[in-house]
Amino acid sequence: MLNEREIESCYLGQFIPVHYHHNMLMDQNRMHGFKSAIDYAVKPGMKVLELGGGTGVLSWFAAAKADKVWCVEFNPDMVQQARKMLALNPNGEKVEVVHADAFEYLPPEPVDVVICEMIHVGMLREKQVEVIESFKRRYLQRFGGPLPVFLPEAVIMAVQPMQQEYDFEGFYAPIVQFQETTAVHPGVLELAPPSVYGIVDFTQPTDSTFSFNGKFVIERSGILNSLRFVTKNILAVMAERSTTIDWLNHYMSLPLAAPLPVCAGDVLQVSFQYRAGGSIPSLEAAIQVAVVYQAAHQPTQRPAVYA
C-alpha cells in the first residue's frame, strides 16, 4: 500500500518525465543563475549535498570546487540519466549519485552546502519546503550545528491582477499558462503592480502554509480574468558586494472563475491560502476576488467572449 505522501507524489507528478529535465538544461537563465551561485557558495575542499538532483548538472557545477558531492535522486530513471551524464564530464567522478528519498536521506558526514532545486512557481507541486525542513531537523539531530548553507537561500513570492489573453486561433480556453519573464506577451495587461505575499528564508523555520489577504488599486481599466504568480529565488547572497544572485521562475497565470470588469481607481480585494507543495487546483479553488471600492467608472470595452 502506498502511504499518503507517495500517493500525493504520484498525483502531483513528482516523477516528471525525463524530457522535462532536458528542457531545464536548455533554460539558460536557470543554468547561468545556478552555476554562478554555486561557484560563489562552494569553496575548494567543501562537501556538498544535492537533494533532488535530476540530471546531476547542479552537483556537477559544485564538483568543480568541492571534494565530494552527494546527489540524491528518487526517480530511478533520473538516477540512470545522472550517472550516465556525469560519467561523460570531467569531475563527474566526484559526484556520488544516491538512489534515495530526499525526505529520509542524510549524508555520511557533515556538509557545507545543500542544493535543493525543487522549485515550482509559488512553491507549489514540488516539496522543497517540506524536504528542507525535514532535512534540517534530522541533520541537527545527527550532526548538531551549524546548519549548512542552503541554495537557494530564500524565495520571494508575489501576486498581480492581470488581463490575460485566452484566445487560441479563435478558440477560447481559460487555461493555466506559464510565461517567459523576458518575453513580450501580446494581449496581456498588468492591471496593478504585484504585491509580495510570502518570503521564505531557508535558514529559519518555514511555515508550510502561504496566505494572502490584500488590496490592489487598479491602475488600468480592463477585464480582470487572471492572477499572475511571481517567484523570485535568491540563489546566493553576496554580502561583501551588497548584491544577490537571483533566478526568476516563469510567471504562472491562473484564470479566475468569473472575469470581472475593472476601472482605474477601483480597489480590489484578493485572498487565497494554500499549502507549500500543494496542487495548482487547490490554489485556484481558494482564490477569492472582489471589487470593494468603485471609482467613477468609464464605459469599458468588454471582449465579446464575456458578453
XYZ file of C-alpha atoms in Angstrom:
307
model
C 0.000 0.000 0.000
C 1.257 3.471 -0.859
C 1.338 5.952 2.001
C -0.363 9.353 1.759
C 2.802 11.175 0.681
C 3.568 8.609 -2.036
C 0.008 8.851 -3.382
C 0.224 12.652 -3.442
C 3.612 12.480 -5.148
C 2.137 10.419 -7.959
C -0.782 12.828 -8.304
C 1.435 15.893 -8.325
C 3.814 14.364 -10.841
C 6.949 14.125 -8.714
C 8.332 11.619 -11.225
C 8.258 14.124 -14.050
C 9.300 12.842 -17.486
C 12.981 12.765 -18.359
C 12.467 15.254 -21.202
C 11.312 17.841 -18.657
C 14.755 17.672 -17.049
C 16.294 18.017 -20.509
C 14.261 21.204 -21.038
C 15.657 22.526 -17.775
C 19.174 22.036 -19.149
C 18.208 24.277 -22.062
C 16.886 27.051 -19.802
C 19.791 29.490 -19.983
C 18.559 31.765 -17.199
C 18.210 28.853 -14.812
C 21.538 27.307 -15.756
C 23.535 30.531 -15.623
C 21.993 31.620 -12.314
C 22.658 28.323 -10.572
C 26.168 27.978 -11.991
C 27.070 31.468 -10.755
C 25.537 30.908 -7.320
C 27.155 27.500 -6.846
C 30.531 28.850 -7.975
C 30.154 31.590 -5.355
C 28.894 29.417 -2.484
C 31.118 26.358 -2.896
C 34.730 26.822 -1.813
C 37.646 24.454 -2.557
C 37.588 21.369 -0.351
C 33.923 21.637 0.653
C 31.425 18.772 0.932
C 28.112 19.310 -0.881
C 24.728 17.581 -0.876
C 22.068 17.982 -3.556
C 18.505 16.939 -2.759
C 16.533 16.069 -5.894
C 19.420 16.014 -8.363
C 17.667 15.278 -11.671
C 20.312 15.148 -14.402
C 23.049 15.907 -11.870
C 24.077 19.174 -13.520
C 23.960 21.247 -10.330
C 26.010 18.644 -8.495
C 28.461 18.792 -11.382
C 28.736 22.570 -11.014
C 29.604 22.004 -7.335
C 32.161 19.316 -8.192
C 34.350 21.930 -9.887
C 35.499 23.023 -6.402
C 34.088 20.542 -3.893
C 35.990 17.488 -2.718
C 32.833 15.379 -2.608
C 29.226 15.761 -3.749
C 26.284 13.520 -2.892
C 23.474 13.804 -5.458
C 20.223 12.325 -4.128
C 17.502 11.365 -6.600
C 14.373 9.257 -6.010
C 13.339 8.671 -9.632
C 15.212 5.569 -10.894
C 15.110 6.818 -14.500
C 16.834 10.028 -13.465
C 19.379 8.139 -11.363
C 20.466 6.314 -14.515
C 20.468 9.538 -16.531
C 22.561 11.395 -13.949
C 25.145 8.623 -13.664
C 25.411 8.394 -17.442
C 25.810 12.139 -17.947
C 28.232 12.663 -15.069
C 30.469 9.928 -16.488
C 30.787 11.993 -19.679
C 32.064 15.086 -17.870
C 35.305 15.961 -16.058
C 34.982 15.897 -12.242
C 31.912 13.704 -12.628
C 33.683 11.054 -10.561
C 33.482 13.369 -7.524
C 29.684 13.117 -7.591
C 28.059 10.081 -5.974
C 24.516 9.660 -7.295
C 22.445 8.158 -4.493
C 19.111 6.473 -5.256
C 17.172 7.541 -2.161
C 14.224 9.564 -0.875
C 15.274 13.137 -0.073
C 12.823 13.078 2.850
C 14.893 10.371 4.520
C 18.492 10.649 3.299
C 21.355 12.120 5.324
C 24.953 12.256 4.092
C 27.529 10.065 5.874
C 29.278 13.170 7.228
C 28.534 16.876 7.709
C 28.303 19.023 4.562
C 28.965 22.689 3.902
C 26.349 23.406 1.219
C 22.953 21.888 0.427
C 21.450 22.449 -3.028
C 17.713 21.853 -3.322
C 16.197 22.946 -6.624
C 12.670 21.619 -6.175
C 11.260 24.956 -7.231
C 7.833 25.388 -8.767
C 6.148 28.772 -9.087
C 4.602 29.735 -5.743
C 6.363 26.757 -4.114
C 3.535 24.568 -5.428
C 3.698 20.920 -6.546
C 7.286 20.185 -5.582
C 8.263 19.544 -1.974
C 11.174 21.918 -1.446
C 9.900 23.466 1.796
C 8.941 20.140 3.336
C 12.174 18.447 2.242
C 14.418 21.190 3.633
C 12.540 21.413 6.946
C 12.787 17.627 7.343
C 16.475 17.724 6.441
C 17.255 20.460 8.984
C 15.606 18.526 11.843
C 17.358 15.258 11.016
C 20.723 16.898 10.286
C 20.797 18.717 13.634
C 19.859 15.528 15.465
C 22.722 13.593 13.885
C 25.469 16.171 13.455
C 24.468 19.137 15.607
C 25.026 22.683 14.359
C 25.728 24.707 12.447
C 23.443 24.019 9.526
C 24.981 24.106 6.048
C 24.373 26.945 3.603
C 21.214 26.340 1.566
C 20.961 27.124 -2.110
C 18.590 28.828 -2.837
C 18.930 30.858 0.350
C 15.487 32.446 0.107
C 12.378 32.818 -2.064
C 10.137 35.842 -2.575
C 6.590 35.313 -3.893
C 4.189 37.913 -5.262
C 0.776 38.064 -6.920
C -0.567 40.512 -9.530
C -4.020 41.125 -11.051
C -3.975 40.714 -14.824
C -5.999 40.769 -18.011
C -4.859 37.632 -19.824
C -5.478 36.630 -23.443
C -7.244 33.271 -23.744
C -7.896 33.257 -27.487
C -6.122 30.464 -29.329
C -6.825 30.902 -33.050
C -10.424 31.765 -32.167
C -10.738 29.016 -29.544
C -11.493 30.457 -26.103
C -9.704 28.446 -23.407
C -9.052 29.928 -19.932
C -6.093 27.735 -19.009
C -3.144 27.949 -16.627
C -0.228 29.498 -18.509
C 3.495 29.597 -17.787
C 5.211 32.539 -19.440
C 8.782 33.642 -20.041
C 9.577 36.616 -17.848
C 11.644 38.372 -20.528
C 9.237 37.843 -23.431
C 6.546 40.215 -24.677
C 3.075 38.675 -24.376
C 0.538 40.390 -26.676
C -2.923 40.716 -25.189
C -1.646 40.658 -21.611
C -2.342 43.733 -19.477
C -0.979 44.422 -15.994
C -3.880 45.971 -14.084
C -1.912 46.819 -10.913
C 1.620 46.327 -9.557
C 2.451 42.973 -7.909
C 2.216 42.544 -4.138
C 4.522 40.287 -2.098
C 2.652 37.644 -0.109
C 5.411 35.320 1.035
C 9.121 35.293 1.874
C 10.880 32.030 2.657
C 14.262 32.170 4.423
C 15.613 28.638 4.466
C 17.912 29.399 7.411
C 14.781 29.922 9.540
C 11.845 27.622 10.348
C 9.392 27.848 7.468
C 5.618 27.753 7.718
C 4.179 25.278 5.231
C 1.076 27.417 4.610
C 1.086 30.555 2.475
C -1.788 33.015 2.573
C -2.692 36.440 1.248
C -5.483 38.862 2.016
C -4.705 42.205 0.465
C -5.907 45.084 -1.659
C -4.828 46.436 -5.025
C -5.578 49.828 -6.526
C -6.351 49.212 -10.189
C -4.173 51.403 -12.428
C -5.551 50.397 -15.844
C -9.110 49.662 -16.864
C -9.755 46.244 -18.335
C -11.119 42.772 -17.652
C -9.651 41.121 -14.582
C -9.573 37.459 -15.548
C -6.345 36.086 -14.070
C -3.807 36.353 -11.290
C -0.116 36.240 -12.143
C 2.111 34.495 -9.607
C 5.732 35.605 -9.476
C 8.515 33.645 -7.760
C 11.978 35.124 -7.315
C 14.648 32.771 -5.993
C 17.562 34.319 -4.082
C 20.157 31.736 -5.041
C 23.050 33.313 -3.158
C 23.569 36.438 -1.045
C 26.865 38.150 -1.838
C 27.136 40.223 1.349
C 30.545 41.702 0.565
C 29.125 43.132 -2.668
C 25.702 44.009 -1.225
C 24.005 42.072 -4.004
C 22.377 38.729 -4.741
C 22.369 36.101 -7.466
C 18.737 35.569 -8.459
C 16.637 33.372 -10.669
C 13.080 34.269 -11.636
C 10.714 31.379 -12.361
C 8.384 31.624 -15.329
C 5.280 33.614 -14.499
C 2.257 31.461 -13.693
C -1.072 32.911 -14.808
C -4.138 31.350 -13.157
C -7.543 32.050 -14.747
C -10.299 33.350 -12.498
C -13.606 31.516 -12.402
C -15.561 34.726 -13.068
C -13.948 37.542 -15.122
C -14.528 40.975 -13.633
C -14.575 44.372 -15.421
C -12.467 46.902 -13.514
C -11.639 50.573 -13.950
C -8.652 52.664 -12.948
C -9.077 53.709 -9.318
C -11.088 50.650 -8.266
C -9.898 48.877 -5.126
C -9.630 45.129 -5.466
C -9.624 42.652 -2.580
C -7.783 39.376 -3.243
C -7.385 36.460 -0.874
C -6.134 32.872 -1.022
C -4.392 30.244 1.057
C -2.542 27.088 0.079
C -0.040 24.578 1.345
C 3.557 24.502 0.159
C 3.888 21.606 -2.273
C 0.128 21.526 -2.875
C -1.566 21.273 -6.244
C -2.365 24.150 -8.595
C -6.117 23.338 -8.494
C -6.037 23.656 -4.688
C -4.777 27.230 -5.069
C -7.279 28.015 -7.838
C -10.147 26.834 -5.643
C -9.016 29.076 -2.772
C -8.846 32.337 -4.741
C -11.438 34.984 -3.879
C -11.585 38.309 -5.728
C -13.966 41.266 -5.241
C -14.098 44.979 -6.036
C -14.533 46.682 -2.647
C -14.451 50.252 -3.947
C -15.579 51.509 -7.343
C -14.091 54.647 -8.829
C -16.127 56.785 -11.217
C -16.495 54.239 -13.982
C -15.975 54.972 -17.614
C -17.521 52.595 -20.162
C -15.232 49.589 -20.541
C -14.953 47.743 -23.829
C -15.600 44.137 -22.930
C -14.333 41.287 -25.113
C -17.132 39.535 -26.968
C -16.357 36.281 -25.208
C -17.568 37.764 -21.928
C -20.605 39.483 -23.360
